């Protein structure tokens, strides 16, 4: 096949060389603006139907060669396109009219720049300037609500972490559902590949999940969101999840050198307890008293238990004996003990105040543009600094872009060079990966010190400092803990260095044929350093062995398996733990493409584009954990060798390294024919190859294709002169797109080396595991899509609507199948499942009041809304209960949308105040929960809804009055369900916090008739045998995942309000400036609507601890200067 | 001019890229291993042993388990359901389904090794590896057919449902399989043993976890015991035991041994340096944690019956039964817990099992000798076995043929009813051997296979005194095959 294509290309080129040139003359002229008659530099002047073109110079003058009868078109962003037919005269002067509609005149697909009039795909252009949220360093967040069909959920506000973005729903069930990002024509790969479900995990590697975190938002010119199969056709087998094309700024020809500087100061609001319905310290202590009555918080267990709060502090005091005075810290009497608790009862600590700061972030950008006849330049330097929303965070980033274009050989040859780099230095609280405990149905994270999570999950009766102002410690993992001390002693620092070189050469063989070469290389490295110093709670936990009880319980101690009678002992006697991690990404892209375009007989437009591309991406990940690193002793290393034995026996790799290699080749051809720009027909074929399956050549290649048409009805004679309808377009398309699923790659059996899990290290051996048996039928995941687009422009484009309706069928999607086991693999991944998606997207842009006729007031609006309906129609995977109820996006079942949430069917409290559920017949309604169950579980679980919103959209209004501008933007989203934070537990401690509704909990028999809030389980219930203990734990976790703990994800958010003032040019010219603007912006201001059940929880944010923070209300002051 | 040069350049690049595509796309995408050497085939075979527990479900089915009542500390569903011989569809570790999956996983590893061997020249240790692969494949199928089918009986074996016998790596997503007859499975096992055994060499780094010559012969002897090929049992047992059988046994009656702590005994039992352990496997299992505390296991009554009093030699067993009433146990296991989540304390539990031991081989040989009428040789093996397991063993405890015939005489000749006839004068020997095995291999899953092979009726009582009987030919002796396999068209065992 590949040879055939090569032949075709050669033939094709032989064919195109046959055309000869007509007789030409030179046309010159001046282009001015219609409104004030000033010359307009940088206007694109093109001979229609050819690729021959030039731009006007400073004085608006141009010169181009054309033949009589040729049509010359003049285009400039923000102005209506003009055209003139070459006649006898050799001078053509043009006055251009400003026009909002023409802003969207071209579609930049990353491969080609196509005139929108003949573009057959569904896409949406978004200007960065329209959506940019000042001061926010990652522009992906700003896409929320802006594009129809694009669901953006800002699941975390931490810098570097990607929002959850899906275009037209998730296209894969187990595979990747993230769209690909194209920056200046090249795929921008993420450093680490994180599934959409894991974006909410809060794990440290989510800090690297945003592909564009290294891109300065100020450098971005525009977005193009490619949605249907026709729009994404050239991306073939990677386009399943849609494509977001980002174009960065560039200089314009014949432009005077211009500097612009802007600085942005962003203040984030501190979260407040008033947002979250939590009990205050007095109420909390009263709950602790009940705990005490129920047999918890007894003296020995709070003194020597794993964790402990105020009761632990009190027990420490009782336990402390003063040699000199001969007294205990406090006497062991009821009165003294009660008195001791009093200051804590009144503490009502505001942890948000302790841990959060309102220090503004600063963004400084300086950019330079200039252009001459033969070259253009753009250079920018950006600096972002964030002293931290919390005391544990800090970010600094420097970005730089240099982009030069050179026009040689009479503009026949254009060379572009792009250098983009960024350096990022970020501190976050030390965080370990979150673990899923499927047995009892919960997520856990060791040593979580995320300040946000800490503030809403730590008792307000605890104090950061005692009466004397000293840090007050309580107990965590058998060791002293104080959050302020801990964030200083347990940190994660990552440094990311990202550099990209890109070069492009465009050569016009003649007016019709253009060759482009593009080469791009990018190298990203991220170095993480996680330090848990000797002063940290982690190191303390490794050293806690004060009593035999602690020693036996402490899992951070080491027991020698070779010595059956050994006692647990400390194996980190000195220093702390330093973990170095490194991720690198090296990518190359090379592309050759050839574009032929010609208009035959003035009406038959033909455009043929062929391209061939090679992509190469190597990723490496490694980490090394150094035990016994003495942070306070200049890094001297003092390691007890047994800590390595402990690490090995626990199954913790104290170092690891791995590499992944991605090689992709794609060959594509696109042909587009139009009849007088009235009827357009487009066909694209793509042939994509990947090394995903390694040495197997089966299914290495995937052909995809699309066919599409476009009828520009407004060009028909009956509408040509209509005053009402300025444009009317119909766009049908059909196509197949694919995805190389990373999840399965076993065209050949996949082997992996492992080490046997035998008790004695002496008995261990290397072994090779067949991770995946061969699946010779494995192929790409594919989606077939029909899209019908309808566009209507009224009143000369002042009202514009776009409606797209689509239906997609996902086939050969990867599925996890429980097999007969006989082949040797009980669970297999294979192309088995199918999914249907239907959706509708609607956009409306209006210019309500126009100022072009001399008025000073302009008001424009943009509204978009889209609805999606997804259903898995074929699936063999038996999803376990935990994935179905936890709402992290892994809940897949036939008949429901991918990533649905289910709930346990809460039945009420029983006579002991314990939660009961309907688990179906013959299953214990209290203890019958099995989080690992996979057998017909949807029979007894209640379907709640999808995790992805089914309805999304936004409403923007922009006002301009004289020098003032004002805009406000509302985003909304609906149709999804949100799992409430898991607040209930089988056992609470003197660290626990309680939601307000806890007041109404079951306290005495009979209460079950009035309340659904379960009681505090008595200690006796928990302390019995492990089986019944686990039953209680599971039942309370089931309550967290029941119909009681779910809310609608619907919200309407006042996303953004901006007020700006631009100084009149006459005023500032006197001080040598060309531009001066001040702006105030408020972002995420408030929720106009959200479900009351959320109790202050943000419907978008998934509080998972680690490095995840919610997006908060923020205010930005921006100063922009041009000179 | 420039045009032409560029055009040629473009053509050249097109051609070059297109031609090199396939090479580039052969790049291995991640850290997967390529099987390209003898050593790597050996590493494949490390996992060609079923890494799962069968004792967890065979022990409660046997007559060595009784009900401790509701005070028992661990209530395990598998333990309870199997005690009442019910069909279960649990898939977690320690379940029959898990063992089914693990055994077929081992077979897949062996089949892959055999396939990879074909691609390499027959040099070095290749043939030894081929031997190991064949024996591994035979072993896993033998265990599957022993668990999931009826006991071997040549009269019905050609129609009895066996298990699918897999000899090729699976290559498609969901191929279909069918159950071979028990006879076919046994024939194929024998064929693999016959082909594999002569190739085995003792080339292993961790011999206790592989089919050494001794272990392979021990397995062959066990296989032939099931099909009553007595001479072959003797031949293979003798090879497995080596020239001096006595030196290879587990000695539990020395003062040093008796002075060991519980933990020392536990770890020592499955030690890779214990010469009696011919084949060990570590599997994902919580049995080490559970076995002493399970509700349906060793009750005080059974302790009395199995371990107490005169063991036939006028002395007592040297085995030490630890624990109180609801936790009676003989230490044999120690858990290895690989932590994956320190905060929640979750991870994977592993238990090491003794699959083949010289102690068992010796008694298998004794059974074969007895069946062939060589009572003196049978007696010698029985005495040898007793000599290392009996307290204060001395000359006075050595049994004579008449001791056997009197002390192990059976009132009811129909207790043992294998498909072949046991001559009445041999019956006391068989009784003695099975009695000894029941105590020696308690909590190792061996007893169930003797119960099955000899069609011993089992009566279980629940705590309320209700009795449940598993008849001699009860269909439930063949554990039901996994429901997932049934859903792919694998025929279920009749009920």
Short mmCIF file of N, CA and C in Angstrom, two decimals, chain B residues 59 71-72 164 202 220 247 389 391 431 464:
data_model
loop_
_atom_site.label_atom_id
_atom_site.label_comp_id
_atom_site.label_asym_id
_atom_site.label_seq_id
_atom_site.Cartn_x
_atom_site.Cartn_y
_atom_site.Cartn_z
N UNK B 59 -9.34 -28.70 51.30
CA UNK B 59 -9.31 -29.05 52.72
C UNK B 59 -10.71 -29.11 53.33
N UNK B 71 -18.30 -19.28 66.93
CA UNK B 71 -17.23 -18.58 67.62
C UNK B 71 -15.95 -18.51 66.78
N UNK B 72 -15.93 -19.23 65.69
CA UNK B 72 -14.72 -19.26 64.88
C UNK B 72 -14.34 -17.85 64.46
N UNK B 164 -10.21 -28.99 29.08
CA UNK B 164 -9.54 -28.71 27.80
C UNK B 164 -8.02 -28.88 27.98
N UNK B 202 19.10 -30.89 36.16
CA UNK B 202 19.05 -30.04 37.36
C UNK B 202 19.88 -28.78 37.14
N UNK B 220 5.60 -37.79 38.48
CA UNK B 220 5.25 -38.94 37.64
C UNK B 220 4.69 -40.06 38.51
N UNK B 247 17.69 -40.04 54.22
CA UNK B 247 18.34 -38.75 54.44
C UNK B 247 17.54 -37.60 53.86
N UNK B 389 8.75 -39.20 62.19
CA UNK B 389 7.57 -38.40 62.57
C UNK B 389 7.03 -38.78 63.95
N UNK B 391 7.23 -39.47 68.09
CA UNK B 391 7.93 -39.07 69.32
C UNK B 391 8.74 -40.24 69.87
N UNK B 431 -4.74 -48.80 54.49
CA UNK B 431 -5.32 -48.06 55.62
C UNK B 431 -4.23 -47.33 56.40
N UNK B 464 -25.06 -27.49 64.53
CA UNK B 464 -26.28 -27.94 65.18
C UNK B 464 -26.45 -29.45 65.15
#
